[in-house]
């Protein structure tokens, strides 16, 4: 999800280049959809399910890599075919962060420099790469954890002065989005200082940005209401229990459990918390297949389900109706489903 940092820039480039919104969406946000569907060593969303099933992040890794490559190629194929069929259009009005009209006087202002923006952007991207890759869990790299422990060891008397200054921050590889928000806010302040922007103008521009993004934030909160309902009311659990039935293993049933779980619960992690232990005990002899197929079901739901948080954010950002998305994505979804079916059959044969 940290790729939301760069998605708006790519969206702006494609819209400025005369491409339609669906092409801009595919270029800017599509990588997140494919990255989630083709997850290999990533931990986001599957750590609870993996842990409860007693698996590692390298479980079924070869099949995951094959699926990632195939899905990546298919998604780009359909995106390019759509792009080439479209005539050049002007849909820049849908870019909520389109650059304001350039002030000619800015050219004469020798104090305006590009390098601070480039520097801050590069630093932010590097921090995101190091902070959000699960180094220790996925790759066994402990350098960042050890560095963080060394920082905690810097004390004045009995007080860990650096940790007190940093607050609740954790080591690289275990960050939450809250920490990155702080980095971005600091970056904005630094850029404002280089641009000699007044405090009042900085606050006003911040307010304007909030006004532009409020609709996306509202949809994000609305979709997550389903997560709250799932958490507090057992309707979704009842549905999944009914599908599990007597506990007889069936690959199609496991896929349906994954699909409906994300459709109902929205969040990947809560699915692992809610069903992980149950699936582990019910299908004790098939934990590897269950973990792999359940995630495939969740990934497929994320691409087409109207309760997919990531999908709804993408569509709201560019004001694309859900029905228009279905007309665009159905061919890829069908191809994706065939890849999943073949993967499941191969998993069953090789098990």
Short mmCIF file of C-alpha atoms in Angstrom, two decimals:
data_model
loop_
_atom_site.label_atom_id
_atom_site.label_comp_id
_atom_site.label_asym_id
_atom_site.label_seq_id
_atom_site.Cartn_x
_atom_site.Cartn_y
_atom_site.Cartn_z
CA UNK A 1 0.00 0.00 0.00
CA UNK A 2 2.99 2.29 0.41
CA UNK A 3 3.05 2.50 -3.40
CA UNK A 4 0.30 5.10 -3.04
CA UNK A 5 3.29 7.42 -2.67
CA UNK A 6 4.07 7.26 -6.39
CA UNK A 7 0.72 6.29 -7.94
CA UNK A 8 -0.63 9.87 -8.27
CA UNK A 9 2.51 10.94 -10.17
CA UNK A 10 2.07 8.14 -12.71
CA UNK A 11 -1.64 8.93 -13.04
CA UNK A 12 -0.83 12.56 -13.82
CA UNK A 13 1.76 11.59 -16.44
CA UNK A 14 -0.64 9.34 -18.34
CA UNK A 15 -3.55 11.78 -18.17
CA UNK A 16 -1.29 14.59 -19.36
CA UNK A 17 -0.22 12.30 -22.21
CA UNK A 18 -3.78 12.08 -23.50
CA UNK A 19 -4.58 8.63 -22.12
CA UNK A 20 -7.97 7.75 -20.66
CA UNK A 21 -8.65 7.20 -16.96
CA UNK A 22 -8.60 3.40 -17.13
CA UNK A 23 -5.15 3.46 -18.68
CA UNK A 24 -3.96 5.96 -16.07
CA UNK A 25 -5.43 3.79 -13.33
CA UNK A 26 -3.71 0.69 -14.71
CA UNK A 27 -0.37 2.48 -14.87
CA UNK A 28 -0.61 4.20 -11.51
CA UNK A 29 -2.41 1.72 -9.29
CA UNK A 30 -2.32 -1.55 -11.24
CA UNK A 31 1.00 -2.59 -9.75
CA UNK A 32 -0.61 -2.78 -6.33
CA UNK A 33 -3.33 -5.13 -7.57
CA UNK A 34 -0.79 -7.37 -9.27
CA UNK A 35 1.64 -7.14 -6.39
CA UNK A 36 -1.03 -8.35 -3.98
CA UNK A 37 -2.24 -11.10 -6.31
CA UNK A 38 1.31 -12.25 -7.07
CA UNK A 39 2.63 -11.95 -3.54
CA UNK A 40 5.82 -13.92 -3.01
CA UNK A 41 7.96 -12.79 -0.08
CA UNK A 42 5.66 -9.98 1.03
CA UNK A 43 4.16 -10.29 4.48
CA UNK A 44 1.36 -7.74 4.26
CA UNK A 45 -2.02 -9.38 4.62
CA UNK A 46 -0.89 -12.99 4.97
CA UNK A 47 1.26 -13.06 8.10
CA UNK A 48 -1.63 -14.16 10.36
CA UNK A 49 -2.82 -16.83 7.94
CA UNK A 50 0.73 -18.11 7.37
CA UNK A 51 1.54 -18.23 11.07
CA UNK A 52 -1.68 -19.98 12.05
CA UNK A 53 -1.22 -22.59 9.35
CA UNK A 54 2.36 -23.21 10.44
CA UNK A 55 3.77 -22.15 7.06
CA UNK A 56 6.69 -19.96 6.06
CA UNK A 57 6.76 -17.18 3.48
CA UNK A 58 8.72 -19.45 1.16
CA UNK A 59 5.95 -22.07 1.16
CA UNK A 60 4.77 -22.74 -2.43
CA UNK A 61 7.21 -20.02 -3.52
CA UNK A 62 7.86 -21.51 -6.97
CA UNK A 63 4.15 -21.61 -7.77
CA UNK A 64 3.74 -18.08 -6.40
CA UNK A 65 6.50 -16.79 -8.66
CA UNK A 66 4.96 -18.48 -11.70
CA UNK A 67 1.56 -16.97 -10.91
CA UNK A 68 3.11 -13.55 -10.39
CA UNK A 69 4.83 -13.62 -13.79
CA UNK A 70 1.73 -14.87 -15.61
CA UNK A 71 -0.66 -12.44 -13.92
CA UNK A 72 1.76 -9.56 -14.45
CA UNK A 73 2.02 -10.33 -18.18
CA UNK A 74 -1.73 -10.77 -18.60
CA UNK A 75 -2.59 -7.56 -16.77
CA UNK A 76 -0.15 -5.55 -18.89
CA UNK A 77 -1.33 -7.24 -22.07
CA UNK A 78 -4.96 -6.25 -21.54
CA UNK A 79 -3.94 -2.77 -20.35
CA UNK A 80 -1.87 -2.17 -23.50
CA UNK A 81 -4.59 -3.53 -25.78
CA UNK A 82 -7.06 -1.13 -24.17
CA UNK A 83 -4.64 1.79 -24.43
CA UNK A 84 -3.95 1.26 -28.12
CA UNK A 85 -7.67 1.09 -28.91
CA UNK A 86 -8.33 4.48 -27.29
CA UNK A 87 -8.08 7.74 -29.15
CA UNK A 88 -6.19 10.59 -27.54
CA UNK A 89 -8.47 12.24 -24.98
CA UNK A 90 -8.28 15.02 -22.44
CA UNK A 91 -9.34 13.71 -19.06
CA UNK A 92 -6.99 15.80 -16.94
CA UNK A 93 -10.01 17.21 -15.11
CA UNK A 94 -10.19 13.87 -13.28
CA UNK A 95 -6.69 14.31 -11.86
CA UNK A 96 -7.49 15.63 -8.39
CA UNK A 97 -3.87 16.65 -7.84
CA UNK A 98 -3.28 18.19 -11.27
CA UNK A 99 -0.69 20.95 -11.06
CA UNK A 100 -2.16 24.42 -10.68
CA UNK A 101 -1.72 26.84 -13.58
CA UNK A 102 1.96 27.70 -13.78
CA UNK A 103 2.79 31.24 -12.68
CA UNK A 104 5.04 32.89 -15.26
CA UNK A 105 6.61 34.97 -12.51
CA UNK A 106 7.99 31.77 -10.99
CA UNK A 107 10.39 31.52 -13.92
CA UNK A 108 11.94 34.80 -12.91
CA UNK A 109 12.27 33.75 -9.28
CA UNK A 110 15.84 32.49 -9.03
CA UNK A 111 15.15 31.15 -5.55
CA UNK A 112 12.85 28.44 -6.93
CA UNK A 113 14.89 25.26 -7.22
CA UNK A 114 14.03 21.73 -8.30
CA UNK A 115 16.76 19.89 -6.41
CA UNK A 116 15.09 20.13 -2.96
CA UNK A 117 11.97 18.42 -4.32
CA UNK A 118 14.04 15.70 -5.99
CA UNK A 119 16.13 15.17 -2.86
CA UNK A 120 13.15 14.93 -0.51
CA UNK A 121 11.29 12.62 -2.92
CA UNK A 122 14.29 10.27 -3.28
CA UNK A 123 14.75 10.14 0.50
CA UNK A 124 11.04 9.38 1.01
CA UNK A 125 11.14 6.56 -1.56
CA UNK A 126 14.32 5.07 -0.05
CA UNK A 127 12.82 5.19 3.45
CA UNK A 128 9.69 3.47 2.14
CA UNK A 129 11.75 0.71 0.49
CA UNK A 130 13.82 0.00 3.57
CA UNK A 131 11.01 0.46 6.09
CA UNK A 132 8.32 -1.66 4.44
CA UNK A 133 10.24 -4.67 3.17
CA UNK A 134 10.00 -7.41 5.77
CA UNK A 135 13.73 -8.04 5.91
CA UNK A 136 13.91 -10.36 8.90
CA UNK A 137 10.73 -12.38 8.39
CA UNK A 138 11.09 -12.93 4.64
CA UNK A 139 14.85 -12.88 4.09
CA UNK A 140 16.40 -13.48 7.50
CA UNK A 141 18.21 -10.11 7.40
CA UNK A 142 18.65 -8.89 10.99
CA UNK A 143 20.84 -5.83 10.34
CA UNK A 144 18.01 -3.32 10.78
CA UNK A 145 16.75 -4.95 13.97
CA UNK A 146 20.28 -4.90 15.41
CA UNK A 147 20.75 -1.27 14.39
CA UNK A 148 17.51 -0.36 16.12
CA UNK A 149 18.63 -2.15 19.27
CA UNK A 150 21.89 -0.18 19.14
CA UNK A 151 19.92 3.07 18.86
CA UNK A 152 17.86 2.03 21.87
CA UNK A 153 21.11 1.51 23.75
CA UNK A 154 22.12 5.17 23.43
CA UNK A 155 21.28 6.56 26.85
CA UNK A 156 21.80 9.58 29.02
CA UNK A 157 21.78 8.12 32.48
CA UNK A 158 18.96 5.60 32.42
CA UNK A 159 17.05 7.38 29.66
CA UNK A 160 17.08 6.08 26.05
CA UNK A 161 17.29 9.55 24.60
CA UNK A 162 17.01 8.67 20.87
CA UNK A 163 14.02 6.40 21.38
CA UNK A 164 12.30 9.12 23.42
CA UNK A 165 12.86 11.54 20.56
CA UNK A 166 11.66 9.08 17.91
CA UNK A 167 8.57 8.07 19.88
CA UNK A 168 6.90 4.75 19.05
CA UNK A 169 8.85 4.16 15.84
CA UNK A 170 10.05 0.60 15.22
CA UNK A 171 12.91 -0.89 13.20
CA UNK A 172 12.91 -0.92 9.40
CA UNK A 173 10.86 -3.81 8.08
CA UNK A 174 8.12 -3.44 10.71
CA UNK A 175 6.77 0.04 10.01
CA UNK A 176 3.07 0.89 9.83
CA UNK A 177 1.68 3.57 7.52
CA UNK A 178 1.49 5.96 10.49
CA UNK A 179 5.29 6.32 10.51
CA UNK A 180 5.44 7.10 6.79
CA UNK A 181 2.79 9.79 7.21
CA UNK A 182 5.19 11.53 9.59
CA UNK A 183 8.05 11.29 7.07
CA UNK A 184 5.85 12.81 4.35
CA UNK A 185 4.68 15.62 6.62
CA UNK A 186 8.29 16.45 7.53
CA UNK A 187 9.17 16.39 3.83
CA UNK A 188 6.40 18.85 3.03
CA UNK A 189 7.60 21.20 5.77
CA UNK A 190 11.20 21.01 4.50
CA UNK A 191 10.07 21.80 0.94
CA UNK A 192 7.98 24.72 2.19
CA UNK A 193 11.04 26.10 3.98
CA UNK A 194 13.17 25.84 0.83
CA UNK A 195 10.41 27.54 -1.14
CA UNK A 196 10.17 30.23 1.56
CA UNK A 197 6.48 29.55 1.91
CA UNK A 198 4.69 31.27 4.75
CA UNK A 199 3.07 29.22 7.50
CA UNK A 200 -0.38 30.54 6.52
CA UNK A 201 0.12 29.53 2.88
CA UNK A 202 1.39 26.09 3.93
CA UNK A 203 -1.71 25.49 6.07
CA UNK A 204 -3.98 26.79 3.28
CA UNK A 205 -2.40 24.46 0.70
CA UNK A 206 -2.69 21.57 3.14
CA UNK A 207 -6.40 22.33 3.56
CA UNK A 208 -6.86 22.43 -0.22
CA UNK A 209 -5.21 19.01 -0.49
CA UNK A 210 -7.53 17.60 2.15
CA UNK A 211 -10.55 18.94 0.26
CA UNK A 212 -9.38 17.20 -2.91
CA UNK A 213 -8.80 13.83 -1.26
CA UNK A 214 -11.76 13.75 1.16
CA UNK A 215 -13.94 11.66 -1.17
CA UNK A 216 -11.28 8.94 -1.42
CA UNK A 217 -10.85 8.95 2.36
CA UNK A 218 -14.63 8.69 2.86
CA UNK A 219 -14.85 5.63 0.59
CA UNK A 220 -11.91 4.07 2.43
CA UNK A 221 -13.71 4.54 5.75
CA UNK A 222 -17.02 3.32 4.32
CA UNK A 223 -15.51 0.08 2.99
CA UNK A 224 -13.77 -0.50 6.31
CA UNK A 225 -17.14 -0.33 8.06
CA UNK A 226 -17.63 -3.86 6.69
CA UNK A 227 -14.47 -4.86 8.51
CA UNK A 228 -16.00 -3.56 11.76
CA UNK A 229 -19.28 -5.39 11.11
CA UNK A 230 -17.39 -8.61 10.43
CA UNK A 231 -15.38 -8.15 13.60
CA UNK A 232 -18.36 -7.57 15.89
CA UNK A 233 -21.07 -9.65 14.25
CA UNK A 234 -20.67 -13.38 13.42
CA UNK A 235 -22.63 -13.36 10.15
CA UNK A 236 -19.51 -13.76 8.00
CA UNK A 237 -18.08 -16.44 10.27
CA UNK A 238 -21.37 -18.33 10.05
CA UNK A 239 -21.27 -18.23 6.24
CA UNK A 240 -17.68 -19.50 6.12
CA UNK A 241 -18.41 -22.25 8.67
CA UNK A 242 -21.33 -23.39 6.51
CA UNK A 243 -19.03 -23.67 3.47
CA UNK A 244 -16.39 -25.58 5.45
CA UNK A 245 -19.13 -28.06 6.36
CA UNK A 246 -17.88 -31.39 7.66
CA UNK A 247 -14.26 -30.48 6.99
CA UNK A 248 -13.78 -32.55 3.85
CA UNK A 249 -10.94 -31.03 1.84
CA UNK A 250 -11.92 -29.66 -1.54
CA UNK A 251 -9.80 -27.14 -3.46
CA UNK A 252 -12.81 -25.33 -4.97
CA UNK A 253 -14.31 -24.97 -1.50
CA UNK A 254 -11.07 -23.51 -0.12
CA UNK A 255 -10.92 -21.02 -3.01
CA UNK A 256 -14.52 -19.98 -2.32
CA UNK A 257 -13.66 -19.50 1.37
CA UNK A 258 -10.82 -17.15 0.42
CA UNK A 259 -12.96 -15.25 -2.08
CA UNK A 260 -15.94 -14.77 0.23
CA UNK A 261 -13.71 -14.01 3.22
CA UNK A 262 -12.26 -10.93 1.54
CA UNK A 263 -15.65 -10.04 0.08
CA UNK A 264 -17.17 -10.01 3.57
CA UNK A 265 -14.28 -9.05 5.84
CA UNK A 266 -12.36 -6.63 3.55
CA UNK A 267 -9.08 -6.95 5.47
CA UNK A 268 -6.54 -9.71 4.73
CA UNK A 269 -5.13 -9.95 8.22
CA UNK A 270 -8.44 -10.37 10.04
CA UNK A 271 -9.21 -13.34 7.80
CA UNK A 272 -6.07 -15.04 9.07
CA UNK A 273 -7.02 -14.19 12.64
CA UNK A 274 -10.62 -15.30 12.25
CA UNK A 275 -10.13 -18.53 10.29
CA UNK A 276 -6.42 -19.39 10.35
CA UNK A 277 -6.44 -21.69 13.39
CA UNK A 278 -9.79 -23.22 12.38
CA UNK A 279 -8.50 -24.02 8.88
CA UNK A 280 -5.28 -25.42 10.35
CA UNK A 281 -7.11 -27.90 12.60
CA UNK A 282 -9.84 -28.77 10.10
CA UNK A 283 -7.48 -29.39 7.19
CA UNK A 284 -4.38 -30.43 9.15
CA UNK A 285 -3.10 -32.64 6.34
CA UNK A 286 -3.45 -29.94 3.69
CA UNK A 287 -2.17 -26.75 5.37
CA UNK A 288 0.20 -25.85 2.52
CA UNK A 289 -2.53 -26.13 -0.12
CA UNK A 290 -5.08 -24.37 2.11
CA UNK A 291 -2.80 -21.38 2.69
CA UNK A 292 -1.94 -21.08 -1.00
CA UNK A 293 -5.48 -21.51 -2.35
CA UNK A 294 -7.11 -19.30 0.29
CA UNK A 295 -4.81 -16.46 -0.67
CA UNK A 296 -5.60 -16.97 -4.36
CA UNK A 297 -9.29 -16.62 -3.54
CA UNK A 298 -8.67 -13.41 -1.62
CA UNK A 299 -6.49 -12.03 -4.43
CA UNK A 300 -9.16 -12.72 -7.05
CA UNK A 301 -11.80 -11.01 -4.91
CA UNK A 302 -9.57 -7.96 -4.54
CA UNK A 303 -9.59 -7.43 -8.32
CA UNK A 304 -13.37 -7.53 -8.83
CA UNK A 305 -15.20 -7.28 -5.48
CA UNK A 306 -17.04 -4.02 -4.71
CA UNK A 307 -15.81 -4.42 -1.14
CA UNK A 308 -12.13 -4.50 -2.18
CA UNK A 309 -10.67 -1.57 -0.29
CA UNK A 310 -7.78 -1.07 -2.71
CA UNK A 311 -10.03 -1.26 -5.77
CA UNK A 312 -12.58 1.20 -4.36
CA UNK A 313 -9.84 3.70 -3.52
CA UNK A 314 -8.49 3.44 -7.08
CA UNK A 315 -11.88 3.90 -8.72
CA UNK A 316 -12.85 6.79 -6.44
CA UNK A 317 -9.55 8.55 -7.05
CA UNK A 318 -10.27 8.77 -10.79
CA UNK A 319 -14.07 8.89 -10.52
CA UNK A 320 -14.52 5.64 -12.48
CA UNK A 321 -17.87 3.84 -11.99
CA UNK A 322 -17.60 0.29 -10.74
CA UNK A 323 -19.62 -1.00 -13.72
CA UNK A 324 -17.13 0.62 -16.11
CA UNK A 325 -14.30 -1.15 -14.28
CA UNK A 326 -16.05 -4.52 -14.66
CA UNK A 327 -16.43 -3.96 -18.41
CA UNK A 328 -12.72 -3.19 -18.59
CA UNK A 329 -11.38 -5.92 -16.31
CA UNK A 330 -13.60 -8.91 -17.06
CA UNK A 331 -11.28 -10.40 -19.70
CA UNK A 332 -8.29 -10.18 -17.41
CA UNK A 333 -10.36 -11.57 -14.51
CA UNK A 334 -11.37 -14.56 -16.63
CA UNK A 335 -7.76 -15.18 -17.66
CA UNK A 336 -6.68 -14.77 -14.02
CA UNK A 337 -9.27 -17.32 -12.97
CA UNK A 338 -7.91 -19.83 -15.50
CA UNK A 339 -4.40 -19.30 -14.14
CA UNK A 340 -5.74 -19.98 -10.65
CA UNK A 341 -7.55 -23.15 -11.76
CA UNK A 342 -4.41 -24.50 -13.44
CA UNK A 343 -2.33 -23.59 -10.36
CA UNK A 344 -4.76 -25.37 -8.07
CA UNK A 345 -4.74 -28.48 -10.28
CA UNK A 346 -0.93 -28.51 -10.34
CA UNK A 347 -0.82 -28.02 -6.58
CA UNK A 348 -3.14 -30.98 -6.10
CA UNK A 349 -1.09 -33.18 -8.43
CA UNK A 350 2.27 -32.23 -6.91
CA UNK A 351 1.07 -32.47 -3.30
#
